[in-house]
Amino acid sequence: MLLFYLLTFAATIQAQNQLLPGSCNFESNTCGYTSDADFSSWTLHKDGRFVAVDAAVSDEQDGEIGAETGPQREITGVLLSPALEQDEWSCLRLVYQISGSGSLEVLQRMEGKSFDKPLWSSQAPSDSWVISSMDLRNNTEPYRVVIEGKPGGSSGSSIAIFEIHISPGYCLECDFEESHLCGYSNQWNANVNWYVGGGGQLLQNNIPKDHTYNNKTGHLMYVDSIYAKTFKEVAKLVSPMTTVPMSGCLSFQYLRSERSGNLFSVYTRDQLGQYQELWRADTEIPSDWSETLEEWIPVQVDLKAPYSVQVVFEVSFNSPRGGRVAVDDISFSSEFCSKDTEPTFDPSIASCDFESGFCQYIQDQGVLSSWRRVSVKPNIFRNGDHTTGAGYFLLAHSRLSPRFGYVSRLIGPTLPGNMKYCLRFFYSLRGFNQTDQALAVYLQQQQSSSQEKIWTQGENSRGLWITTDATFQTSQPAKVVFVSTCRSFWDCGSVALDDISVSLGDCELTAGLMSLPGHCDFEAGLCGYIQDKQSDDGDWDWRRGPTPTSYTGPRGDHTTGLGYYLHMEASPMLPGQSVRLLSRPLRGSKGSQCLRFYYHMYGSGTGQLSIHLHKDAEDKLLWQLSGEQSIAWLRATVEYQSDSQHQIVFQATRGSSVRSDIAIDDIILEGGPCPEMGIKATVGTSNEIE
């Protein structure tokens, strides 16, 4: 009997009538898919029924296509679907292969948007075709599917697309009638595995009728204990990874024999490999149980997946006489199975930037010292808040307090139990000799007075805004409590807190969600931004930590306090010389577009920072600022409009002395008008806290 992974293309029933526009098997043509003329071309291989872009061919064409792709001359092929209009939820399944080295990314392009929305990506090479699935949310506007292939530089590297299937419904759904089996896969075990059943095969006459068609021609998935050799042999049928947040009712049908000989459970498994049980079959044997596979049993279970998960159907056997389990007709609905099910909790109620108040955080009235909501005007002596550089943050017991010992407690809103959370926030310590009690975070159970410490500070932050995170889980409803303790006046300083955010899931899972189109924090490089080699006098430097010259430049980046940023080092330059950074070409839009970024202009000789719109070989000034502004990172907001392709240019000009370093970080480019206007940075000489 062939194993599951050899049977993924063995099914004979093809539901071609269910395929939506945008689907293609590349047998004789590309079904309306075209290569973007600004990049290397995808080639249709009719004999092999696939389209591909490879390093060898692209190198030969490099002089004609894509010659300006960047300083490393990276080979990129962009395949565009025809315009698609689908107002219902659908699933895109991609059959592809990455040979040698390279990367493949699928994006969604909306009309009038400058940036494509990432749906899925992979850099894993394979020796054969691989299936990947991605959910397409219902859209009221036309869109295109964008497939971006980048073969590696090694000889023989290529990216190939074999089939594109777009079908109605969710990617979790499957009746196992199609050859790709909806992307479900068997997790290999030496003795017990999931197999494809049905299809009218003579060797499988003992397999029951499938549920979809109620005959032996239809298909199902099954696992048998006949080859089990050791105690608790486990077989796992794994769904494709979800690619968007989902919540609703997961339904499926199952058949099971020998209840006492097997355990049948359904779990979710996240990208870290952590399991959470959704459902478990009854292990008790009713008196009328015939121990034969005769009747399909329906199951409905609520699924809440705010982050990417796989659904795992797991069967374990304790002997070769453990029976058999079959599964068929997996479906999903956005409505919960039960009307009594609580909706997915929105953790944003526990997030706060303190710009408009304390949000849902409260002070502990039982302690003598409290957190104060304060702001600092931009100045060259004292750091401002993290959100804008000129806004509000919380401050606990600075040296201005007359008390010799005090405790400050900030209590957050109630978080439901039986969930995993990620807490992120920014803090800044100044003047503490002992930091272990300067700032700590506790989890306070709602039904008891007990507290569990989930985070503590181990070293001084040197006055910088430092980001940190903590993953925690609680069985009961609980509250997050920020506690700062000062035992002795002479050992203490000030504790600042800002930009608290709470999300669902492990912090390791949510860390990658920040890499959105148009966003660049420079942590992993320049994000496609390039140095202008023709119109400037130097380069922006990619730096971490303080700049070389004293009394100018930042001491750390804005993103984490410990990461990377770009800056103009004034020392090797002459007054009036400039450095220019260009974005990649951006598509035009009829509506407004918004640029937000953080800048650092500290130093007595600071020159000028300006933003330009580069189009048709000309620059149009959008924003500029001159002179020393603040020792803090300040936020700028620029709204502009361009109906044709353009680039955004960041230009820094050296001032009168070497103390004129200028830095930028955390660039965000988005379609639509800016949600708020930028804060005007006025130079101040006071460290007064308002």
PDB file of N, CA and C in Angstrom, residues 155-190:
ATOM      1  N   SER A 155      24.368  28.280  -9.269  1.00  0.00           N
ATOM      2  CA  SER A 155      24.067  27.705 -10.578  1.00  0.00           C
ATOM      3  C   SER A 155      22.890  26.734 -10.485  1.00  0.00           C
ATOM      4  N   GLY A 156      21.963  26.851 -11.440  1.00  0.00           N
ATOM      5  CA  GLY A 156      20.819  25.950 -11.486  1.00  0.00           C
ATOM      6  C   GLY A 156      19.646  26.371 -10.621  1.00  0.00           C
ATOM      7  N   SER A 157      19.763  27.472  -9.912  1.00  0.00           N
ATOM      8  CA  SER A 157      18.655  27.925  -9.071  1.00  0.00           C
ATOM      9  C   SER A 157      17.503  28.423  -9.943  1.00  0.00           C
ATOM     10  N   SER A 158      16.291  28.072  -9.551  1.00  0.00           N
ATOM     11  CA  SER A 158      15.123  28.518 -10.298  1.00  0.00           C
ATOM     12  C   SER A 158      13.893  28.472  -9.406  1.00  0.00           C
ATOM     13  N   ILE A 159      12.879  29.235  -9.808  1.00  0.00           N
ATOM     14  CA  ILE A 159      11.583  29.247  -9.139  1.00  0.00           C
ATOM     15  C   ILE A 159      10.551  28.839 -10.176  1.00  0.00           C
ATOM     16  N   ALA A 160       9.743  27.832  -9.885  1.00  0.00           N
ATOM     17  CA  ALA A 160       8.758  27.345 -10.849  1.00  0.00           C
ATOM     18  C   ALA A 160       7.376  27.264 -10.205  1.00  0.00           C
ATOM     19  N   ILE A 161       6.342  27.603 -11.006  1.00  0.00           N
ATOM     20  CA  ILE A 161       4.950  27.493 -10.587  1.00  0.00           C
ATOM     21  C   ILE A 161       4.280  26.454 -11.473  1.00  0.00           C
ATOM     22  N   PHE A 162       3.705  25.425 -10.850  1.00  0.00           N
ATOM     23  CA  PHE A 162       3.090  24.327 -11.584  1.00  0.00           C
ATOM     24  C   PHE A 162       1.591  24.550 -11.752  1.00  0.00           C
ATOM     25  N   GLU A 163       0.912  24.905 -10.667  1.00  0.00           N
ATOM     26  CA  GLU A 163      -0.534  25.152 -10.726  1.00  0.00           C
ATOM     27  C   GLU A 163      -0.916  26.235  -9.737  1.00  0.00           C
ATOM     28  N   ILE A 164      -1.971  26.969 -10.077  1.00  0.00           N
ATOM     29  CA  ILE A 164      -2.594  27.926  -9.167  1.00  0.00           C
ATOM     30  C   ILE A 164      -4.071  27.583  -9.108  1.00  0.00           C
ATOM     31  N   HIS A 165      -4.553  27.221  -7.921  1.00  0.00           N
ATOM     32  CA  HIS A 165      -5.964  26.892  -7.732  1.00  0.00           C
ATOM     33  C   HIS A 165      -6.586  27.936  -6.810  1.00  0.00           C
ATOM     34  N   ILE A 166      -7.647  28.591  -7.253  1.00  0.00           N
ATOM     35  CA  ILE A 166      -8.418  29.478  -6.387  1.00  0.00           C
ATOM     36  C   ILE A 166      -9.829  28.915  -6.313  1.00  0.00           C
ATOM     37  N   SER A 167     -10.250  28.525  -5.126  1.00  0.00           N
ATOM     38  CA  SER A 167     -11.552  27.886  -4.942  1.00  0.00           C
ATOM     39  C   SER A 167     -12.325  28.593  -3.843  1.00  0.00           C
ATOM     40  N   PRO A 168     -13.652  28.535  -3.882  1.00  0.00           N
ATOM     41  CA  PRO A 168     -14.447  29.183  -2.833  1.00  0.00           C
ATOM     42  C   PRO A 168     -14.277  28.478  -1.493  1.00  0.00           C
ATOM     43  N   GLY A 169     -14.418  29.243  -0.411  1.00  0.00           N
ATOM     44  CA  GLY A 169     -14.330  28.659   0.926  1.00  0.00           C
ATOM     45  C   GLY A 169     -12.982  28.891   1.576  1.00  0.00           C
ATOM     46  N   TYR A 170     -12.810  28.266   2.739  1.00  0.00           N
ATOM     47  CA  TYR A 170     -11.607  28.422   3.547  1.00  0.00           C
ATOM     48  C   TYR A 170     -10.592  27.333   3.216  1.00  0.00           C
ATOM     49  N   CYS A 171      -9.311  27.645   3.425  1.00  0.00           N
ATOM     50  CA  CYS A 171      -8.259  26.667   3.124  1.00  0.00           C
ATOM     51  C   CYS A 171      -8.298  25.469   4.075  1.00  0.00           C
ATOM     52  N   LEU A 172      -8.921  25.618   5.235  1.00  0.00           N
ATOM     53  CA  LEU A 172      -9.039  24.488   6.163  1.00  0.00           C
ATOM     54  C   LEU A 172     -10.028  23.445   5.655  1.00  0.00           C
ATOM     55  N   GLU A 173     -10.909  23.839   4.756  1.00  0.00           N
ATOM     56  CA  GLU A 173     -11.974  22.942   4.311  1.00  0.00           C
ATOM     57  C   GLU A 173     -11.438  21.926   3.309  1.00  0.00           C
ATOM     58  N   CYS A 174     -11.958  20.691   3.398  1.00  0.00           N
ATOM     59  CA  CYS A 174     -11.509  19.663   2.457  1.00  0.00           C
ATOM     60  C   CYS A 174     -12.441  18.455   2.474  1.00  0.00           C
ATOM     61  N   ASP A 175     -12.768  17.949   1.270  1.00  0.00           N
ATOM     62  CA  ASP A 175     -13.483  16.673   1.160  1.00  0.00           C
ATOM     63  C   ASP A 175     -12.572  15.581   0.594  1.00  0.00           C
ATOM     64  N   PHE A 176     -11.303  15.917   0.362  1.00  0.00           N
ATOM     65  CA  PHE A 176     -10.259  14.975  -0.077  1.00  0.00           C
ATOM     66  C   PHE A 176     -10.545  14.350  -1.441  1.00  0.00           C
ATOM     67  N   GLU A 177     -11.349  15.047  -2.264  1.00  0.00           N
ATOM     68  CA  GLU A 177     -11.659  14.528  -3.590  1.00  0.00           C
ATOM     69  C   GLU A 177     -10.665  15.004  -4.644  1.00  0.00           C
ATOM     70  N   GLU A 178      -9.927  16.075  -4.359  1.00  0.00           N
ATOM     71  CA  GLU A 178      -8.978  16.586  -5.349  1.00  0.00           C
ATOM     72  C   GLU A 178      -7.580  16.039  -5.094  1.00  0.00           C
ATOM     73  N   SER A 179      -6.769  16.054  -6.137  1.00  0.00           N
ATOM     74  CA  SER A 179      -5.452  15.416  -6.065  1.00  0.00           C
ATOM     75  C   SER A 179      -4.521  16.091  -5.066  1.00  0.00           C
ATOM     76  N   HIS A 180      -4.697  17.398  -4.849  1.00  0.00           N
ATOM     77  CA  HIS A 180      -3.793  18.085  -3.926  1.00  0.00           C
ATOM     78  C   HIS A 180      -4.191  17.897  -2.463  1.00  0.00           C
ATOM     79  N   LEU A 181      -5.356  17.266  -2.214  1.00  0.00           N
ATOM     80  CA  LEU A 181      -5.824  17.004  -0.849  1.00  0.00           C
ATOM     81  C   LEU A 181      -5.842  18.267   0.007  1.00  0.00           C
ATOM     82  N   CYS A 182      -6.088  19.406  -0.675  1.00  0.00           N
ATOM     83  CA  CYS A 182      -6.260  20.706   0.004  1.00  0.00           C
ATOM     84  C   CYS A 182      -5.046  21.105   0.825  1.00  0.00           C
ATOM     85  N   GLY A 183      -3.900  20.530   0.519  1.00  0.00           N
ATOM     86  CA  GLY A 183      -2.697  20.884   1.267  1.00  0.00           C
ATOM     87  C   GLY A 183      -2.542  20.136   2.577  1.00  0.00           C
ATOM     88  N   TYR A 184      -3.463  19.239   2.916  1.00  0.00           N
ATOM     89  CA  TYR A 184      -3.304  18.420   4.129  1.00  0.00           C
ATOM     90  C   TYR A 184      -2.160  17.434   3.918  1.00  0.00           C
ATOM     91  N   SER A 185      -1.434  17.142   4.987  1.00  0.00           N
ATOM     92  CA  SER A 185      -0.272  16.254   4.868  1.00  0.00           C
ATOM     93  C   SER A 185      -0.187  15.321   6.063  1.00  0.00           C
ATOM     94  N   ASN A 186       0.461  14.211   5.840  1.00  0.00           N
ATOM     95  CA  ASN A 186       0.690  13.230   6.892  1.00  0.00           C
ATOM     96  C   ASN A 186       2.057  13.479   7.521  1.00  0.00           C
ATOM     97  N   GLN A 187       2.096  13.546   8.849  1.00  0.00           N
ATOM     98  CA  GLN A 187       3.377  13.666   9.546  1.00  0.00           C
ATOM     99  C   GLN A 187       3.952  12.268   9.712  1.00  0.00           C
ATOM    100  N   TRP A 188       5.025  12.016   9.007  1.00  0.00           N
ATOM    101  CA  TRP A 188       5.557  10.662   8.849  1.00  0.00           C
ATOM    102  C   TRP A 188       5.840   9.976  10.179  1.00  0.00           C
ATOM    103  N   ASN A 189       5.381   8.717  10.258  1.00  0.00           N
ATOM    104  CA  ASN A 189       5.671   7.839  11.382  1.00  0.00           C
ATOM    105  C   ASN A 189       6.101   6.500  10.804  1.00  0.00           C
ATOM    106  N   ALA A 190       7.025   5.829  11.453  1.00  0.00           N
ATOM    107  CA  ALA A 190       7.577   4.581  10.903  1.00  0.00           C
ATOM    108  C   ALA A 190       6.519   3.485  10.767  1.00  0.00           C
TER     109      ALA A 190
END
